[in-house]
Every structure is written in structure tokens, then in C-alpha cells.
mmCIF file of C-alpha atoms in Angstrom:
data_model
loop_
_atom_site.group_PDB
_atom_site.id
_atom_site.type_symbol
_atom_site.label_atom_id
_atom_site.label_comp_id
_atom_site.label_asym_id
_atom_site.label_seq_id
_atom_site.Cartn_x
_atom_site.Cartn_y
_atom_site.Cartn_z
ATOM 1 C CA MET A 17 -0.688 -0.329 0.273
ATOM 2 C CA LYS A 18 1.151 3.430 -1.458
ATOM 3 C CA SER A 19 1.164 6.719 1.453
ATOM 4 C CA MET A 20 0.140 9.737 0.242
ATOM 5 C CA ALA A 21 2.804 12.177 -0.388
ATOM 6 C CA THR A 22 1.635 15.795 2.156
ATOM 7 C CA PRO A 23 2.129 19.865 0.834
ATOM 8 C CA ASP A 24 5.297 21.336 2.788
ATOM 9 C CA PRO A 25 3.336 24.442 4.627
ATOM 10 C CA SER A 26 6.528 26.529 4.654
ATOM 11 C CA ALA A 27 6.897 26.080 0.557
ATOM 12 C CA THR A 28 3.207 27.492 -0.136
ATOM 13 C CA SER A 29 3.529 30.012 2.596
ATOM 14 C CA LYS A 30 6.324 31.686 0.486
ATOM 15 C CA ASP A 31 4.626 31.490 -2.748
ATOM 16 C CA GLU A 32 1.661 33.312 -1.821
ATOM 17 C CA MET A 33 3.919 35.770 0.652
ATOM 18 C CA GLU A 34 6.209 36.699 -3.282
ATOM 19 C CA ARG A 35 2.547 36.845 -5.009
ATOM 20 C CA LEU A 36 1.459 39.500 -2.624
ATOM 21 C CA GLU A 37 4.369 41.073 -2.832
ATOM 22 C CA GLY A 38 4.034 41.251 -6.530
ATOM 23 C CA GLU A 39 0.295 42.510 -6.465
ATOM 24 C CA LEU A 40 1.279 45.162 -3.279
ATOM 25 C CA LYS A 41 4.253 46.419 -5.280
ATOM 26 C CA LYS A 42 1.664 46.983 -8.461
ATOM 27 C CA TRP A 43 -0.895 49.150 -6.354
ATOM 28 C CA LYS A 44 1.704 51.713 -4.828
ATOM 29 C CA GLU A 45 2.800 52.025 -8.540
ATOM 30 C CA ARG A 46 -1.016 52.495 -9.161
ATOM 31 C CA VAL A 47 -1.824 55.207 -5.548
ATOM 32 C CA GLU A 48 1.384 56.355 -7.044
ATOM 33 C CA LYS A 49 0.163 57.333 -10.668
ATOM 34 C CA ALA A 50 -2.823 58.920 -8.974
ATOM 35 C CA GLU A 51 -1.356 60.682 -6.670
ATOM 36 C CA LYS A 52 0.808 62.140 -10.121
ATOM 37 C CA ALA A 53 -2.024 62.268 -11.892
ATOM 38 C CA LYS A 54 -3.979 64.205 -8.554
ATOM 39 C CA ALA A 55 -1.558 66.191 -7.993
ATOM 40 C CA HIS A 56 -1.491 67.880 -12.291
ATOM 41 C CA LEU A 57 -5.385 67.387 -12.170
ATOM 42 C CA PHE A 58 -5.204 69.858 -9.274
ATOM 43 C CA LEU A 59 -1.937 72.271 -10.969
ATOM 44 C CA CYS A 60 -4.313 72.184 -13.847
ATOM 45 C CA LYS A 61 -7.575 72.934 -12.031
ATOM 46 C CA LEU A 62 -5.113 75.872 -9.964
ATOM 47 C CA SER A 63 -4.343 76.800 -13.724
ATOM 48 C CA ALA A 64 -8.092 76.965 -14.733
ATOM 49 C CA ASP A 65 -8.831 79.308 -11.900
ATOM 50 C CA GLU A 66 -6.690 81.386 -12.270
ATOM 51 C CA GLU A 67 -6.958 82.262 -16.368
ATOM 52 C CA CYS A 68 -11.326 82.749 -15.277
ATOM 53 C CA VAL A 69 -10.423 85.271 -12.268
ATOM 54 C CA LYS A 70 -8.246 87.036 -15.891
ATOM 55 C CA ALA A 71 -11.454 86.643 -17.545
ATOM 56 C CA GLU A 72 -13.731 88.237 -15.214
ATOM 57 C CA GLU A 73 -11.416 91.024 -14.591
ATOM 58 C CA GLU A 74 -10.859 91.834 -18.241
ATOM 59 C CA LEU A 75 -15.255 91.673 -18.197
ATOM 60 C CA ILE A 76 -15.548 93.865 -15.555
ATOM 61 C CA LYS A 77 -12.846 95.956 -17.195
ATOM 62 C CA LEU A 78 -14.841 96.029 -20.996
ATOM 63 C CA LYS A 79 -18.163 96.302 -19.224
ATOM 64 C CA ASP A 80 -16.389 99.444 -17.230
ATOM 65 C CA PHE A 81 -15.335 100.601 -20.484
ATOM 66 C CA GLN A 82 -18.894 100.508 -22.785
ATOM 67 C CA GLU A 83 -19.928 102.703 -20.143
ATOM 68 C CA LYS A 84 -17.929 104.704 -20.151
ATOM 69 C CA GLU A 85 -17.654 105.213 -23.463
ATOM 70 C CA HIS A 86 -21.608 104.880 -23.550
ATOM 71 C CA LYS A 87 -21.639 108.596 -21.484
ATOM 72 C CA ASN A 88 -19.042 109.680 -23.358
ATOM 73 C CA ILE A 89 -20.888 109.366 -26.034
ATOM 74 C CA ILE A 90 -24.356 110.778 -24.449
ATOM 75 C CA MET A 91 -21.950 113.817 -23.230
ATOM 76 C CA SER A 92 -20.131 114.192 -26.191
ATOM 77 C CA ARG A 93 -23.392 114.582 -28.644
ATOM 78 C CA ASP A 94 -25.235 116.626 -25.885
ATOM 79 C CA THR A 95 -22.045 118.765 -26.143
ATOM 80 C CA HIS A 96 -22.283 118.884 -29.650
ATOM 81 C CA GLU A 97 -26.412 119.681 -29.669
ATOM 82 C CA ARG A 98 -25.385 122.385 -26.896
ATOM 83 C CA GLU A 99 -22.864 123.864 -29.411
ATOM 84 C CA LEU A 100 -25.162 123.627 -32.566
ATOM 85 C CA HIS A 101 -28.028 125.436 -30.839
ATOM 86 C CA ALA A 102 -25.716 127.857 -29.745
ATOM 87 C CA LEU A 103 -24.722 128.170 -33.421
ATOM 88 C CA ILE A 104 -27.892 128.692 -34.773
ATOM 89 C CA GLU A 105 -28.898 131.460 -32.032
ATOM 90 C CA GLU A 106 -25.936 133.227 -32.936
ATOM 91 C CA ASN A 107 -26.330 132.914 -36.933
ATOM 92 C CA ALA A 108 -30.166 134.497 -36.012
ATOM 93 C CA GLU A 109 -28.160 137.081 -33.722
ATOM 94 C CA LEU A 110 -25.877 137.702 -36.138
ATOM 95 C CA LYS A 111 -29.045 137.861 -39.227
ATOM 96 C CA ARG A 112 -30.558 140.382 -37.109
ATOM 97 C CA GLU A 113 -27.510 142.585 -36.494
ATOM 98 C CA ILE A 114 -27.100 142.447 -40.408
ATOM 99 C CA GLU A 115 -31.281 143.296 -40.787
ATOM 100 C CA LYS A 116 -30.921 145.872 -38.634
ATOM 101 C CA LEU A 117 -27.695 147.266 -40.843
ATOM 102 C CA LYS A 118 -29.273 147.309 -43.890
ATOM 103 C CA GLU A 119 -32.332 149.213 -42.069
ATOM 104 C CA ASP A 120 -29.738 151.658 -40.757
ATOM 105 C CA LEU A 121 -28.675 152.514 -44.471
ATOM 106 C CA ALA A 122 -31.136 152.627 -46.308
ATOM 107 C CA LYS A 123 -32.101 154.973 -43.631
ATOM 108 C CA CYS A 124 -29.031 157.240 -43.756
ATOM 109 C CA SER A 125 -29.088 156.847 -47.166
ATOM 110 C CA SER A 126 -32.895 158.345 -47.432
ATOM 111 C CA GLY A 127 -31.562 160.781 -44.902
ATOM 112 C CA LEU A 128 -28.864 162.228 -48.069
ATOM 113 C CA SER A 129 -30.236 165.340 -49.231
ATOM 114 C CA ARG A 130 -30.143 166.648 -52.188
ATOM 115 C CA HIS A 131 -27.288 168.737 -51.271
ATOM 116 C CA GLY A 132 -25.159 166.142 -49.776
ATOM 117 C CA GLN A 133 -25.296 166.390 -46.423
ATOM 118 C CA ILE A 134 -26.660 163.503 -43.995
ATOM 119 C CA LYS A 135 -29.720 163.396 -41.867
ATOM 120 C CA LYS A 136 -29.373 161.569 -38.574
ATOM 121 C CA ASN A 137 -31.173 160.636 -35.702
ATOM 122 C CA VAL A 138 -28.427 160.327 -33.016
ATOM 123 C CA ALA A 139 -28.046 159.440 -29.752
ATOM 124 C CA GLU A 140 -27.314 161.400 -26.607
ATOM 125 C CA MET A 141 -24.591 163.764 -26.509
ATOM 126 C CA LYS A 142 -21.882 164.903 -23.943
ATOM 127 C CA MET A 143 -21.442 168.470 -24.714
ATOM 128 C CA LYS A 144 -17.795 170.020 -23.033
ATOM 129 C CA PHE A 145 -17.353 173.978 -22.924
ATOM 130 C CA SER A 146 -13.966 174.221 -25.101
ATOM 131 C CA HIS A 147 -13.756 178.096 -25.164
ATOM 132 C CA MET A 148 -15.535 181.700 -26.096
ATOM 133 C CA GLU A 149 -14.051 182.988 -30.295
ATOM 134 C CA GLU A 150 -12.431 186.370 -30.579
ATOM 135 C CA MET A 151 -14.606 187.446 -33.777
ATOM 136 C CA LYS A 152 -12.959 191.498 -34.582
ATOM 137 C CA ASN A 153 -15.152 191.172 -37.886
ATOM 138 C CA ASP A 154 -18.225 191.290 -35.571
ATOM 139 C CA TYR A 155 -16.900 193.313 -32.779
ATOM 140 C CA ALA A 156 -19.153 195.839 -34.051
ATOM 141 C CA ASP A 157 -22.544 193.579 -33.537
ATOM 142 C CA MET A 158 -20.546 192.884 -30.317
ATOM 143 C CA ASN A 159 -21.960 188.733 -30.638
ATOM 144 C CA THR A 160 -20.620 186.900 -28.342
ATOM 145 C CA HIS A 161 -18.887 183.877 -29.547
ATOM 146 C CA CYS A 162 -18.729 180.330 -28.005
ATOM 147 C CA VAL A 163 -16.653 176.546 -28.900
ATOM 148 C CA PHE A 164 -18.200 173.600 -28.151
ATOM 149 C CA GLY A 165 -16.977 170.609 -27.659
ATOM 150 C CA VAL A 166 -19.982 167.117 -28.434
ATOM 151 C CA THR A 167 -18.947 163.687 -28.836
ATOM 152 C CA ILE A 168 -22.062 161.060 -29.402
ATOM 153 C CA LYS A 169 -22.332 158.779 -26.875
ATOM 154 C CA LEU A 170 -21.301 154.642 -28.654
ATOM 155 C CA PRO A 171 -24.113 152.947 -27.971
ATOM 156 C CA PHE A 172 -23.436 148.557 -28.266
ATOM 157 C CA ARG A 173 -26.525 146.125 -28.133
ATOM 158 C CA LEU A 174 -25.904 143.803 -25.142
ATOM 159 C CA ASN A 175 -28.072 140.391 -26.065
ATOM 160 C CA GLN A 176 -29.798 138.272 -23.972
ATOM 161 C CA ASN A 177 -27.104 135.381 -21.714
ATOM 162 C CA GLN A 178 -24.782 137.820 -22.376
ATOM 163 C CA ALA A 179 -22.203 140.255 -20.766
ATOM 164 C CA LEU A 180 -19.685 143.104 -20.592
ATOM 165 C CA LEU A 181 -16.823 143.527 -18.591
ATOM 166 C CA THR A 182 -14.471 146.588 -18.483
ATOM 167 C CA PHE A 183 -10.661 145.948 -16.919
ATOM 168 C CA GLU A 184 -8.745 147.981 -15.421
ATOM 169 C CA ASP A 185 -5.361 146.970 -17.224
ATOM 170 C CA GLU A 186 -5.660 146.165 -21.017
ATOM 171 C CA GLU A 187 -3.179 143.723 -21.191
ATOM 172 C CA VAL A 188 -5.789 141.080 -18.722
ATOM 173 C CA ALA A 189 -8.887 141.734 -21.911
ATOM 174 C CA GLN A 190 -6.433 141.198 -24.608
ATOM 175 C CA ARG A 191 -5.364 137.758 -22.426
ATOM 176 C CA LEU A 192 -8.916 136.495 -21.740
ATOM 177 C CA VAL A 193 -10.122 137.510 -25.243
ATOM 178 C CA LYS A 194 -7.124 135.235 -27.123
ATOM 179 C CA MET A 195 -7.898 132.489 -24.701
ATOM 180 C CA GLY A 196 -11.278 131.804 -26.157
ATOM 181 C CA LYS A 197 -13.298 129.772 -24.415
ATOM 182 C CA HIS A 198 -14.054 129.746 -20.093
ATOM 183 C CA ALA A 199 -14.983 127.247 -18.100
ATOM 184 C CA VAL A 200 -16.878 129.643 -15.348
ATOM 185 C CA ASN A 201 -18.528 128.303 -11.978
ATOM 186 C CA LEU A 202 -21.950 129.751 -11.863
ATOM 187 C CA ASP A 203 -23.151 128.355 -8.630
ATOM 188 C CA SER A 204 -21.647 124.787 -8.611
ATOM 189 C CA LYS A 205 -22.787 124.446 -12.371
ATOM 190 C CA ILE A 206 -19.825 124.712 -14.502
ATOM 191 C CA ALA A 207 -20.488 126.688 -17.710
ATOM 192 C CA ASP A 208 -18.502 126.887 -21.001
ATOM 193 C CA VAL A 209 -18.815 130.639 -22.144
ATOM 194 C CA ARG A 210 -16.346 132.273 -25.401
ATOM 195 C CA VAL A 211 -14.647 135.534 -25.125
ATOM 196 C CA LYS A 212 -14.915 137.850 -28.061
ATOM 197 C CA PRO A 213 -14.105 141.363 -28.796
ATOM 198 C CA PHE A 214 -16.507 143.815 -29.549
ATOM 199 C CA THR A 215 -17.174 146.214 -32.021
ATOM 200 C CA LEU A 216 -19.197 149.406 -31.382
ATOM 201 C CA GLU A 217 -21.441 151.658 -33.786
ATOM 202 C CA MET A 218 -19.723 154.375 -35.898
ATOM 203 C CA GLY A 219 -18.920 157.620 -33.327
ATOM 204 C CA VAL A 220 -19.827 161.529 -34.272
ATOM 205 C CA LYS A 221 -17.829 163.579 -33.085
ATOM 206 C CA PHE A 222 -17.530 167.709 -33.707
ATOM 207 C CA GLU A 223 -17.072 171.468 -33.194
ATOM 208 C CA LEU A 224 -20.798 173.155 -32.082
ATOM 209 C CA HIS A 225 -19.591 177.422 -33.049
ATOM 210 C CA VAL A 226 -23.070 179.025 -31.172
ATOM 211 C CA THR A 227 -22.803 183.039 -31.857
ATOM 212 C CA ILE A 228 -25.502 184.739 -29.938
ATOM 213 C CA SER A 229 -26.202 187.529 -31.799
ATOM 214 C CA GLY A 230 -26.406 191.112 -29.443
ATOM 215 C CA LYS A 231 -28.364 193.100 -31.651
ATOM 216 C CA LYS A 232 -31.462 190.526 -32.226
ATOM 217 C CA ILE A 233 -33.399 189.089 -29.411
ATOM 218 C CA ASN A 234 -36.354 185.949 -30.469
ATOM 219 C CA VAL A 235 -40.136 186.944 -29.183
ATOM 220 C CA SER A 236 -42.747 183.833 -29.569
ATOM 221 C CA GLU A 237 -45.980 183.933 -27.297
ATOM 222 C CA VAL A 238 -47.453 186.586 -29.276
ATOM 223 C CA PRO A 239 -51.371 187.113 -28.528
ATOM 224 C CA GLU A 240 -53.525 186.249 -31.373
ATOM 225 C CA LEU A 241 -55.021 190.043 -31.951
ATOM 226 C CA SER A 242 -57.771 190.644 -34.518
ATOM 227 C CA ILE A 243 -55.396 193.917 -36.025
ATOM 228 C CA PRO A 244 -53.543 193.536 -39.359
ATOM 229 C CA GLU A 245 -49.936 192.524 -38.917
ATOM 230 C CA ASP A 246 -48.504 195.410 -40.282
ATOM 231 C CA TRP A 247 -49.651 197.604 -36.890
ATOM 232 C CA MET A 248 -49.092 194.278 -34.730
ATOM 233 C CA ARG A 249 -45.162 195.129 -36.028
ATOM 234 C CA ASP A 250 -45.615 198.090 -35.222
ATOM 235 C CA LYS A 251 -46.978 197.393 -31.956
ATOM 236 C CA LEU A 252 -44.529 195.165 -31.397
ATOM 237 C CA GLU A 253 -41.165 197.627 -32.368
ATOM 238 C CA LEU A 254 -42.953 200.318 -30.058
ATOM 239 C CA ASN A 255 -43.012 198.582 -27.312
ATOM 240 C CA PHE A 256 -39.749 197.458 -27.709
ATOM 241 C CA TYR A 257 -38.287 200.439 -28.653
ATOM 242 C CA LYS A 258 -39.616 201.821 -25.002
ATOM 243 C CA SER A 259 -38.081 199.244 -22.844
ATOM 244 C CA GLU A 260 -36.424 199.786 -19.176
ATOM 245 C CA GLU A 261 -34.614 195.875 -19.796
ATOM 246 C CA GLY A 262 -32.560 197.145 -22.481
ATOM 247 C CA GLY A 263 -33.785 197.477 -25.906
ATOM 248 C CA GLY A 264 -33.735 201.283 -28.231
ATOM 249 C CA GLU A 265 -34.134 202.499 -31.254
ATOM 250 C CA VAL A 266 -35.667 198.893 -33.695
ATOM 251 C CA GLU A 267 -33.889 198.592 -37.165
ATOM 252 C CA ASN A 268 -36.593 196.077 -37.972
ATOM 253 C CA VAL A 269 -39.382 193.685 -37.007
ATOM 254 C CA ASN A 270 -39.628 190.188 -38.688
ATOM 255 C CA TYR A 271 -43.716 188.722 -37.883
ATOM 256 C CA ASP A 272 -44.794 185.701 -38.551
ATOM 257 C CA LYS A 273 -48.419 185.493 -37.178
ATOM 258 C CA GLN A 274 -49.267 181.688 -37.480
ATOM 259 C CA SER A 275 -46.566 180.718 -34.916
ATOM 260 C CA ARG A 276 -46.986 183.934 -33.390
ATOM 261 C CA THR A 277 -43.632 184.632 -33.321
ATOM 262 C CA ALA A 278 -40.965 187.362 -34.190
ATOM 263 C CA VAL A 279 -37.683 188.602 -34.547
ATOM 264 C CA ILE A 280 -36.480 191.838 -33.095
ATOM 265 C CA THR A 281 -33.614 193.535 -34.994
ATOM 266 C CA PHE A 282 -32.354 196.506 -32.393
ATOM 267 C CA LEU A 283 -30.183 199.697 -34.535
ATOM 268 C CA ARG A 284 -27.485 199.783 -31.592
ATOM 269 C CA PRO A 285 -24.758 197.075 -31.152
ATOM 270 C CA GLY A 286 -25.255 195.345 -27.756
ATOM 271 C CA ALA A 287 -29.064 196.231 -27.061
ATOM 272 C CA ALA A 288 -29.906 192.865 -26.536
ATOM 273 C CA ASN A 289 -28.410 191.874 -24.014
ATOM 274 C CA GLY A 290 -29.783 193.286 -21.639
ATOM 275 C CA LEU A 291 -33.896 191.584 -23.287
ATOM 276 C CA ALA A 292 -32.442 187.866 -23.709
ATOM 277 C CA ARG A 293 -31.929 187.543 -19.765
ATOM 278 C CA CYS A 294 -35.700 188.118 -19.847
ATOM 279 C CA THR A 295 -37.198 184.891 -20.397
ATOM 280 C CA LYS A 296 -40.855 186.810 -19.927
ATOM 281 C CA TYR A 297 -41.400 190.142 -20.828
ATOM 282 C CA PRO A 298 -44.719 193.164 -20.998
ATOM 283 C CA PHE A 299 -46.507 193.843 -23.705
ATOM 284 C CA PHE A 300 -49.371 196.414 -23.486
ATOM 285 C CA VAL A 301 -51.369 196.543 -26.605
ATOM 286 C CA ASN A 302 -54.958 197.722 -26.076
ATOM 287 C CA GLY A 303 -55.413 198.382 -22.698
ATOM 288 C CA ARG A 304 -54.015 194.633 -21.917
ATOM 289 C CA CYS A 305 -50.551 193.577 -20.619
ATOM 290 C CA TYR A 306 -49.572 190.345 -22.032
ATOM 291 C CA ARG A 307 -46.385 188.449 -21.203
ATOM 292 C CA LEU A 308 -43.979 187.420 -24.217
ATOM 293 C CA SER A 309 -41.367 184.857 -23.740
ATOM 294 C CA VAL A 310 -38.625 186.149 -24.994
ATOM 295 C CA SER A 311 -34.708 184.837 -25.627
ATOM 296 C CA PRO A 312 -31.402 185.175 -26.820
ATOM 297 C CA ASN A 313 -31.203 185.184 -31.155
ATOM 298 C CA THR A 314 -28.681 182.386 -31.775
ATOM 299 C CA ASP A 315 -26.404 181.464 -35.457
ATOM 300 C CA VAL A 316 -25.426 177.580 -34.687
ATOM 301 C CA HIS A 317 -23.377 175.728 -36.966
ATOM 302 C CA LEU A 318 -20.763 172.743 -37.002
ATOM 303 C CA GLU A 319 -17.193 172.830 -37.655
ATOM 304 C CA LYS A 320 -14.550 169.662 -37.666
ATOM 305 C CA PHE A 321 -17.221 166.752 -38.365
ATOM 306 C CA GLN A 322 -15.348 163.326 -38.037
ATOM 307 C CA LEU A 323 -17.160 159.785 -38.225
ATOM 308 C CA TYR A 324 -14.772 156.945 -36.434
ATOM 309 C CA CYS A 325 -15.186 153.924 -35.601
ATOM 310 C CA GLY A 326 -14.847 153.573 -31.298
ATOM 311 C CA ILE A 327 -12.957 150.480 -29.697
ATOM 312 C CA SER A 328 -12.531 149.554 -26.180
ATOM 313 C CA LYS A 329 -9.939 147.681 -25.904
ATOM 314 C CA LYS A 330 -10.215 146.872 -22.470
ATOM 315 C CA THR A 331 -13.765 145.838 -22.465
ATOM 316 C CA ILE A 332 -14.589 142.122 -23.456
ATOM 317 C CA LEU A 333 -17.887 140.519 -24.523
ATOM 318 C CA LEU A 334 -19.401 137.621 -22.774
ATOM 319 C CA LYS A 335 -21.260 134.808 -25.205
ATOM 320 C CA ARG A 336 -22.936 131.425 -24.761
ATOM 321 C CA ILE A 337 -24.078 131.860 -20.728
ATOM 322 C CA GLU A 338 -26.266 129.176 -19.930
ATOM 323 C CA GLU A 339 -29.721 130.590 -17.876
ATOM 324 C CA MET A 340 -29.763 130.472 -14.566
ATOM 325 C CA GLU A 341 -32.668 129.851 -11.369
ATOM 326 C CA ASP A 342 -30.389 132.589 -9.792
ATOM 327 C CA ASP A 343 -31.151 136.906 -10.234
ATOM 328 C CA GLU A 344 -29.184 139.016 -12.940
ATOM 329 C CA GLU A 345 -27.392 140.268 -10.146
ATOM 330 C CA SER A 346 -26.497 137.173 -8.248
ATOM 331 C CA VAL A 347 -24.976 136.001 -11.668
ATOM 332 C CA GLN A 348 -23.480 138.733 -12.203
ATOM 333 C CA ASP A 349 -21.416 138.685 -9.463
ATOM 334 C CA MET A 350 -20.157 134.822 -10.018
ATOM 335 C CA ILE A 351 -18.849 136.087 -13.192
ATOM 336 C CA GLU A 352 -17.113 138.903 -12.246
ATOM 337 C CA ILE A 353 -15.477 136.420 -9.183
ATOM 338 C CA HIS A 354 -15.047 134.269 -11.371
ATOM 339 C CA PHE A 355 -13.474 137.288 -13.822
ATOM 340 C CA GLN A 356 -11.213 138.646 -10.545
ATOM 341 C CA LYS A 357 -9.291 135.968 -10.140
ATOM 342 C CA PRO A 358 -5.348 135.917 -11.447
ATOM 343 C CA SER A 359 -5.709 132.388 -11.277
ATOM 344 C CA ASN A 360 -8.192 131.997 -13.912
ATOM 345 C CA SER A 361 -6.472 135.308 -15.998
ATOM 346 C CA GLY A 362 -8.466 137.782 -15.045
ATOM 347 C CA GLY A 363 -7.531 140.990 -12.651
ATOM 348 C CA GLU A 364 -9.501 143.943 -11.455
ATOM 349 C CA ILE A 365 -12.666 144.499 -12.834
ATOM 350 C CA GLU A 366 -14.270 148.415 -13.278
ATOM 351 C CA LYS A 367 -16.889 147.446 -15.019
ATOM 352 C CA ILE A 368 -19.573 144.752 -15.295
ATOM 353 C CA LYS A 369 -23.067 144.386 -16.809
ATOM 354 C CA TYR A 370 -25.053 140.983 -17.215
ATOM 355 C CA VAL A 371 -28.541 140.500 -19.179
ATOM 356 C CA SER A 372 -30.367 137.360 -18.460
ATOM 357 C CA LYS A 373 -33.810 137.544 -20.864
ATOM 358 C CA GLU A 374 -34.032 141.151 -21.799
ATOM 359 C CA VAL A 375 -31.937 142.455 -24.885
ATOM 360 C CA THR A 376 -30.165 146.358 -23.692
ATOM 361 C CA TRP A 377 -28.330 149.117 -24.279
ATOM 362 C CA VAL A 378 -25.206 150.443 -23.050
ATOM 363 C CA TRP A 379 -23.398 153.235 -24.408
ATOM 364 C CA PHE A 380 -19.701 154.481 -24.387
ATOM 365 C CA GLU A 381 -18.070 157.506 -24.137
ATOM 366 C CA GLU A 382 -14.832 158.682 -25.927
ATOM 367 C CA ASP A 383 -11.802 158.026 -24.100
ATOM 368 C CA THR A 384 -10.916 162.180 -22.790
#
């Protein structure tokens, strides 16, 4: 009888250990690969997160840029619309000025008489006594000769939302004109105003020569009486011949019944000087006493008549001043404060005039 072989337990355990070690080694390799893959994926995730953050930042910047561009487009459009509106208003203003100049030209043309003289309504005049003239040829008549210097004030039309500023220093005004545009702070609101020089209408100056007659007087308010004109002349002559205020022998009486006036010419030089001081003079006729108005007889003529264009280099014109809720005086004060500051290229202001709603006229006098 054969006996069965029994396996060696030690040999079996050794083979199993070797197999298990091989399996462990394989799993370690797999775990190591998995860790590497995990690390790689983690790095990839970090990189992707960074790219995502960068993309979000770029998107935010792009949105901000688009919003700014949109605002700039709106502001630019509004600015262009305001400038276009201002240009339209300025163009309309220029057209009105052109029409006015055409009307003035037509009036001047119609004022030309057949003798070549110009008739023109002039503005307020500034008259200054110059001197007395000695006229040797008229000494026998004892006439008085006076000379006056006359200058017509120059008008300037100041339109709505405009201002005129006159500075003490001419250089300040010229510097502001060269700059052209100025940002003026009006009650926490920035207004872009334009500074421009301005031109005045034609000015006139001349010498006024006045001769006061020593032999003649003007009489007015002669009473209306039912007597012939020759009789009235005789009564006027007799009345002034007996005058206690001067007068004397009468050379001529030029009487106009329709206007109730007369010019009395005396024979003696200087006879009219005393009577010319009497504004009212008694006139006795038909038993009644009337009051005649007496005034000097004058001869007036012009000499050294000159036309000139007045330009004030110290004055500037502000245009395109935006309408404000404040009253004119407050806005005028804010404009004055701005242009007085040296930091705004300004200086001391002599005069300022601002108009918000209506058109007004400003008058300039020739510097003496």
C-alpha cells in the first residue's frame, strides 16, 4: 500500500508571500500614478481658476470701458447739440444784426439830401465847453461866440445771456480774448462761455459853434389879436423901443402871425444883451398886458465833423452764458468773482453788465 505525499506548508506560504508582495508593488505603483494624476489635475484646476479670474477681470474692465464710452458718447452728443443750438442762436442774432444794419443803411441813404448833407438821429451827446472866440469882424455887433466840443455816445446792443466786462488793465482783456473759451463756475454748475472782442457803431464828434446875437432877440407867444399884421409889427417895435431892460431903436421886426413869433433887430449893437436875460417880457396893447417869451437869437453851425469807429481794448464780450435760476445780480457777481481771480487769467474789473432775459443798450463814451 502506497502512502500519499503531504505538501510542505512552508513552501506554500513563501509562494503566497511573493505573490502578495507583487500585488502590493503593483498597487503602490497605481497609487503613485494616481497621486501624480491628482497633482496634475490640481495644477490644471489652479491654472484654470487663474484664467477664469483673469477672464472675469477683463470682462469687468470691458464692461466699465463700454459704460464710459457710452457716457462719453452721450456727453459728446449733448455738448454738440448745445454747441449747435448756440451756433443757431448766434447765426440768428447775426442775421438780425445784418437786417438792422441794412435798415440803418437805408435810413442813411434816404437821409441824403440833394445838397449832399446827411440827416441822422444821433444818440445822447456829451457836450463840453471849449472856449470863447474873438471875432474882430463882428465886434461892431457885440456878438458872443462860443465853441463846444460834442461827442456822441457809442451804443452797443447787449443781447440775452451776454455780459460786458471792462478791466482796469488792457492786457487782461486781450489775454482773455486770445484764450477764447472759459469754464465759469456758476453756483456749482460749470458753464462754458466764449470771450470775444466787440465792435461799436460809428461814432460822431464835432465842434459846435454858437453865435449869440448882440442886436437880435427871438420873441414867441405873441397874442392873437384881430388887427392887421403891420399894426402888430408897429406895436412890437414901439413896445421894445421903450423897454427898461435895454432895447432901443428898432431896425427891423420880422413877425410871423401863424407861429406867433417874431425876430426883433435893434439898431444899436449890444441892445439885445439885456433883453435876452428876460424870459418873460410885458407887452401892452389895447389896454391889456400880455407876457411875451424872449430868448437870445443864435446862429449854430458845425465844424470839424468826424466819423470814427470806437473800440475799447479794455472791454470783452461774454457769450453763451447758460440761463440760471438765480437773479441777474447774483449771476453777475459770480461772473465778476471768476474773472477777477489771477488764477483764471483775470484782473481788476471797472464795470460789468450782465443781461439774462431782455435786450439792453450800453453806451460808451470816448476816452478823454
